[in-house]
Amino acid sequence: MSKQSSEETRDRLIEAAAHTLRTEGYAGTSARTIAKSAGCNSALVFYHFGGVDPLLLAALDRSSAQRMAAHREAAAQARTLEELVEAATAIYRTDLEGGHITLFTELVGAGIARPELRKEIVERAEPWIDFVEQTLDRVIGGSPLAALLPPRDLAYAAITFYLGVNLFTHLDADRTRTEALFGLAARVAPRARLLTLRLPRRRER
Amino acid sequence: MSKQSSEETRDRLIEAAAHTLRTEGYAGTSARTIAKSAGCNSALVFYHFGGVDPLLLAALDRSSAQRMAAHREAAAQARTLEELVEAATAIYRTDLEGGHITLFTELVGAGIARPELRKEIVERAEPWIDFVEQTLDRVIGGSPLAALLPPRDLAYAAITFYLGVNLFTHLDADRTRTEALFGLAARVAPRARLLTLRLPRRRER
Amino acid sequence: MSKQSSEETRDRLIEAAAHTLRTEGYAGTSARTIAKSAGCNSALVFYHFGGVDPLLLAALDRSSAQRMAAHREAAAQARTLEELVEAATAIYRTDLEGGHITLFTELVGAGIARPELRKEIVERAEPWIDFVEQTLDRVIGGSPLAALLPPRDLAYAAITFYLGVNLFTHLDADRTRTEALFGLAARVAPRARLLTLRLPRRRER
Amino acid sequence: MSKQSSEETRDRLIEAAAHTLRTEGYAGTSARTIAKSAGCNSALVFYHFGGVDPLLLAALDRSSAQRMAAHREAAAQARTLEELVEAATAIYRTDLEGGHITLFTELVGAGIARPELRKEIVERAEPWIDFVEQTLDRVIGGSPLAALLPPRDLAYAAITFYLGVNLFTHLDADRTRTEALFGLAARVAPRARLLTLRLPRRRER
DNA sequence: TATGAATGAGTTTTCATTCAT
DNA sequence: GATGAATGAAAACTCATTCAT
């Protein structure tokens, strides 16, 4: 019926995969449901991507690429830890509205139960850890704080935390709780450098 | 063939469910695989528990009850934030070795894609948030630190973080990274009260 | 818990079977659903009756016995064909309200698909054919009408018709249609004897 | 293994469904038994028809279409009520031999216990009521008999009766009884117009 | 008499995947 | 490139039935 370019079909499938994953969840996402949403035959999922999971990973990659470009720019503006927390908060809200969190979390959830997926997911987290590390290094690198909290570890902590936040946001309908976490971070960030002061002898408690 | 007490069979099924979930993941866990592992007929899963998910939740409940008892005791020993971080680190290691993290994380992962499960999982997280809050309240309640970091919010942060840690531990084979996070916490904890000092005017960066 | 007499339990099961059949239909009637409604263990269905179908037949027998007693009395009042049609109409309405039609029709429907049941059902129709035949014989026996329409055949026709009526009443929500059938019979009955007049030569149509 | 045209497979499935329903009854008719009889995979029942019941209804529709075409022609030949009864008798015998009665009655029986099926079955009875009404209207319309026995009501009575006949034929192995019913009708039909004569005063009985 | 545990066979349904066209 | 037919495996779940107690 339709003589479309390969590229266009792949594109439609990726969009449909992302959409289905976001609206139906991984459990409701199959070659058929994706294909129906894309308006094409489900065999194309295998023809173009080799399977359902590779297609979903392609959707994740597209989502990640978009976010990475946008977030890199946003993070580049931050000069202090406070600004960085502000940026992270904005990033979280953008990700949430854009459905990226849902997309990502659904795949993480699926990966938990499927070793093949697991590997792919973890690989795709590395660039983000690097990104956060580089950003932290730029902002606090060389400072006494960086000596106490090495950017690499801090990056890993941030990503781990963000993963938990994503999960909770997804599981729990109550958004105020996750928002409170960013509020907490905003209150701590400007004080973080205090952590590097000389520690007075502690009075017995 | 052999008529056993209900309790014993239920017990075997719960153990088998936990074991299957830990070794095969949620994707490999079905009434059949559980029953095979328990050495009984798969219809018993429905007879005794009404379905697969209720059985898995029963397994989670058993795991949670055991952990809650043990961890409550461990946490009760902690008098300072440092000791609390130490306790949390020990808890994490115990949970990891005991397979509790895998069990819990598999169910969280499954819950992501299944709204019915989601509800149950979130409900089962509440007692843990309460537990952490109470513990924090006992240790830092009334201090200036508690004013900056309200135990309720901190508890939520801790659980969120722990959730992220569980996930990463489960996804990523490399355990040194998660261990590093606890090391970070151990270095920060004794300095946390510095955060409450008066903030000197910041030099322009 | 309850030490009841065998008779009482059988009774409760029979009532429960009738009730379940009426409200849930044969498809929703199993040893378990009946037992639950009777408030006893489903194994008792087999202990007391040997299976689900024998129990349902027992329920049918009880229903039939009640109806036969009542209907025999009602039919005995009828002296003419008109009165007999009136009585039949009343019987239909009573059966409908009493749930007998549902009970019977559900079993007939089940019997259609199950040869073992079929036999039992047919056997249980015989006394009714006899009853109708006897009644017709009393009312029109010896008359010219009986020569044209032998009571035995007429009885079989009536039962067949009643079976069809039961079925349609059960399948079709619109009761006015079946009511119209009885209206038709009421109009024909007083004229039936006209059928026995000498047939005039027919004009070509 | 072998890729055939959709039409051919659908056809085989419909034939197999009709055959299974006729020989095994609704209780013995499942996606598996049908597919085995059709020599194909049982998933095709769902692929092509969406379920077992839709397939069975398709089989009924095919059977009905064939019968409607043939019976319409046969009924069109009848000019008098006698001829109509003859035609109906022939129709009954044809339906019986062709297995249509079994097919239809099995589905009616199944519909009794299944509300979803019920609706479909009743809908499929309407065209037959219309057909009988039209035929009666053509044959006795405008006559005094039609005033006494309105074709619409008579059609409903005929279908109800035929339903009962189908049922009894199906339940009871003894065909002579149902044959006797048609004999009865054959004797009454030529006399039916007598019903419209003026009713003489009845002697007290 | 009554119970509840247990079983095996059966059901519908969905899925990833392959393949001829 | 794209389609629709086909397949086999697997899922959750229900049922009649048996049996030790």
CSV table of C-alpha atoms in Angstrom, one decimal, chain B residues 48-156:
chain,number,residue,atom,x,y,z
B,48,HIS,CA,-3.3,-21.3,48.4
B,49,PHE,CA,-2.6,-17.8,47.3
B,50,GLY,CA,-5.2,-17.0,44.6
B,51,GLY,CA,-2.6,-16.2,42.0
B,52,VAL,CA,1.1,-15.7,41.2
B,53,ASP,CA,1.4,-12.1,42.3
B,54,PRO,CA,-0.2,-12.6,45.7
B,55,LEU,CA,2.3,-15.4,46.3
B,56,LEU,CA,5.2,-13.2,45.3
B,57,LEU,CA,3.9,-10.5,47.6
B,58,ALA,CA,3.7,-13.1,50.4
B,59,ALA,CA,7.4,-13.9,49.7
B,60,LEU,CA,8.2,-10.2,49.9
B,61,ASP,CA,6.3,-9.9,53.1
B,62,ARG,CA,8.2,-12.7,54.7
B,63,SER,CA,11.5,-11.3,53.6
B,64,SER,CA,10.5,-7.8,54.8
B,65,ALA,CA,9.4,-9.1,58.2
B,66,GLN,CA,12.7,-10.8,58.7
B,67,ARG,CA,14.7,-7.8,57.7
B,68,MET,CA,12.6,-5.4,59.6
B,69,ALA,CA,13.1,-7.3,62.8
B,70,ALA,CA,16.9,-7.6,62.3
B,71,HIS,CA,17.4,-4.1,61.0
B,72,ARG,CA,15.4,-2.5,63.8
B,73,GLU,CA,17.7,-4.1,66.3
B,74,ALA,CA,20.8,-3.1,64.4
B,75,ALA,CA,19.6,0.5,64.0
B,76,ALA,CA,18.7,0.7,67.6
B,77,GLN,CA,22.4,0.4,68.5
B,78,ALA,CA,23.4,3.5,66.5
B,79,ARG,CA,23.8,6.6,68.6
B,80,THR,CA,25.3,9.0,66.0
B,81,LEU,CA,25.0,9.7,62.4
B,82,GLU,CA,28.3,7.9,61.8
B,83,GLU,CA,27.1,4.8,63.5
B,84,LEU,CA,23.9,5.0,61.5
B,85,VAL,CA,25.8,5.1,58.3
B,86,GLU,CA,27.8,2.1,59.5
B,87,ALA,CA,24.6,0.3,60.4
B,88,ALA,CA,23.1,1.2,57.0
B,89,THR,CA,26.2,-0.2,55.3
B,90,ALA,CA,26.0,-3.4,57.2
B,91,ILE,CA,22.3,-3.6,56.4
B,92,TYR,CA,22.9,-3.2,52.8
B,93,ARG,CA,25.5,-6.0,52.8
B,94,THR,CA,23.3,-8.2,54.7
B,95,ASP,CA,20.4,-7.6,52.4
B,96,LEU,CA,22.6,-8.2,49.4
B,97,GLU,CA,23.9,-11.5,50.7
B,98,GLY,CA,20.5,-12.6,51.9
B,99,GLY,CA,19.1,-12.1,48.5
B,100,HIS,CA,16.6,-9.6,49.8
B,101,ILE,CA,17.7,-6.9,47.5
B,102,THR,CA,17.2,-9.1,44.5
B,103,LEU,CA,13.8,-10.2,45.7
B,104,PHE,CA,12.7,-6.7,46.4
B,105,THR,CA,14.1,-5.2,43.3
B,106,GLU,CA,12.6,-7.9,41.0
B,107,LEU,CA,9.2,-7.0,42.4
B,108,VAL,CA,9.7,-3.3,42.1
B,109,GLY,CA,10.7,-3.9,38.5
B,110,ALA,CA,7.6,-5.9,37.9
B,111,GLY,CA,5.5,-3.3,39.6
B,112,ILE,CA,6.7,-0.6,37.2
B,113,ALA,CA,4.8,-2.2,34.3
B,114,ARG,CA,1.9,-3.5,36.3
B,115,PRO,CA,-0.4,-1.1,38.1
B,116,GLU,CA,-1.9,-3.7,40.3
B,117,LEU,CA,1.4,-4.7,41.7
B,118,ARG,CA,2.6,-1.1,41.9
B,119,LYS,CA,0.0,-0.3,44.5
B,120,GLU,CA,1.0,-3.2,46.7
B,121,ILE,CA,4.7,-2.5,46.4
B,122,VAL,CA,4.3,1.2,47.3
B,123,GLU,CA,2.2,0.2,50.3
B,124,ARG,CA,5.0,-2.1,51.5
B,125,ALA,CA,7.5,0.7,51.3
B,126,GLU,CA,5.7,2.9,53.8
B,127,PRO,CA,6.8,1.0,57.0
B,128,TRP,CA,10.4,1.3,55.9
B,129,ILE,CA,10.1,5.0,55.4
B,130,ASP,CA,8.6,5.2,58.9
B,131,PHE,CA,11.3,3.1,60.3
B,132,VAL,CA,14.0,5.2,58.9
B,133,GLU,CA,12.3,8.4,60.0
B,134,GLN,CA,11.9,7.1,63.5
B,135,THR,CA,15.5,6.1,63.6
B,136,LEU,CA,16.7,9.4,62.3
B,137,ASP,CA,14.5,11.2,64.7
B,138,ARG,CA,16.0,9.3,67.6
B,139,VAL,CA,19.6,10.1,66.5
B,140,ILE,CA,19.4,13.7,65.2
B,141,GLY,CA,16.0,14.8,66.4
B,142,GLY,CA,16.1,18.2,68.1
B,143,SER,CA,19.6,19.0,66.8
B,144,PRO,CA,20.3,21.9,64.5
B,145,LEU,CA,20.9,19.4,61.8
B,146,ALA,CA,17.3,18.1,62.0
B,147,ALA,CA,16.2,21.7,61.4
B,148,LEU,CA,18.1,21.8,58.2
B,149,LEU,CA,17.3,18.2,57.2
B,150,PRO,CA,13.9,17.2,58.6
B,151,PRO,CA,13.9,13.5,59.4
B,152,ARG,CA,10.8,12.8,57.3
B,153,ASP,CA,12.4,14.3,54.2
B,154,LEU,CA,15.7,12.7,55.0
B,155,ALA,CA,14.0,9.3,55.4
B,156,TYR,CA,12.4,9.7,52.1
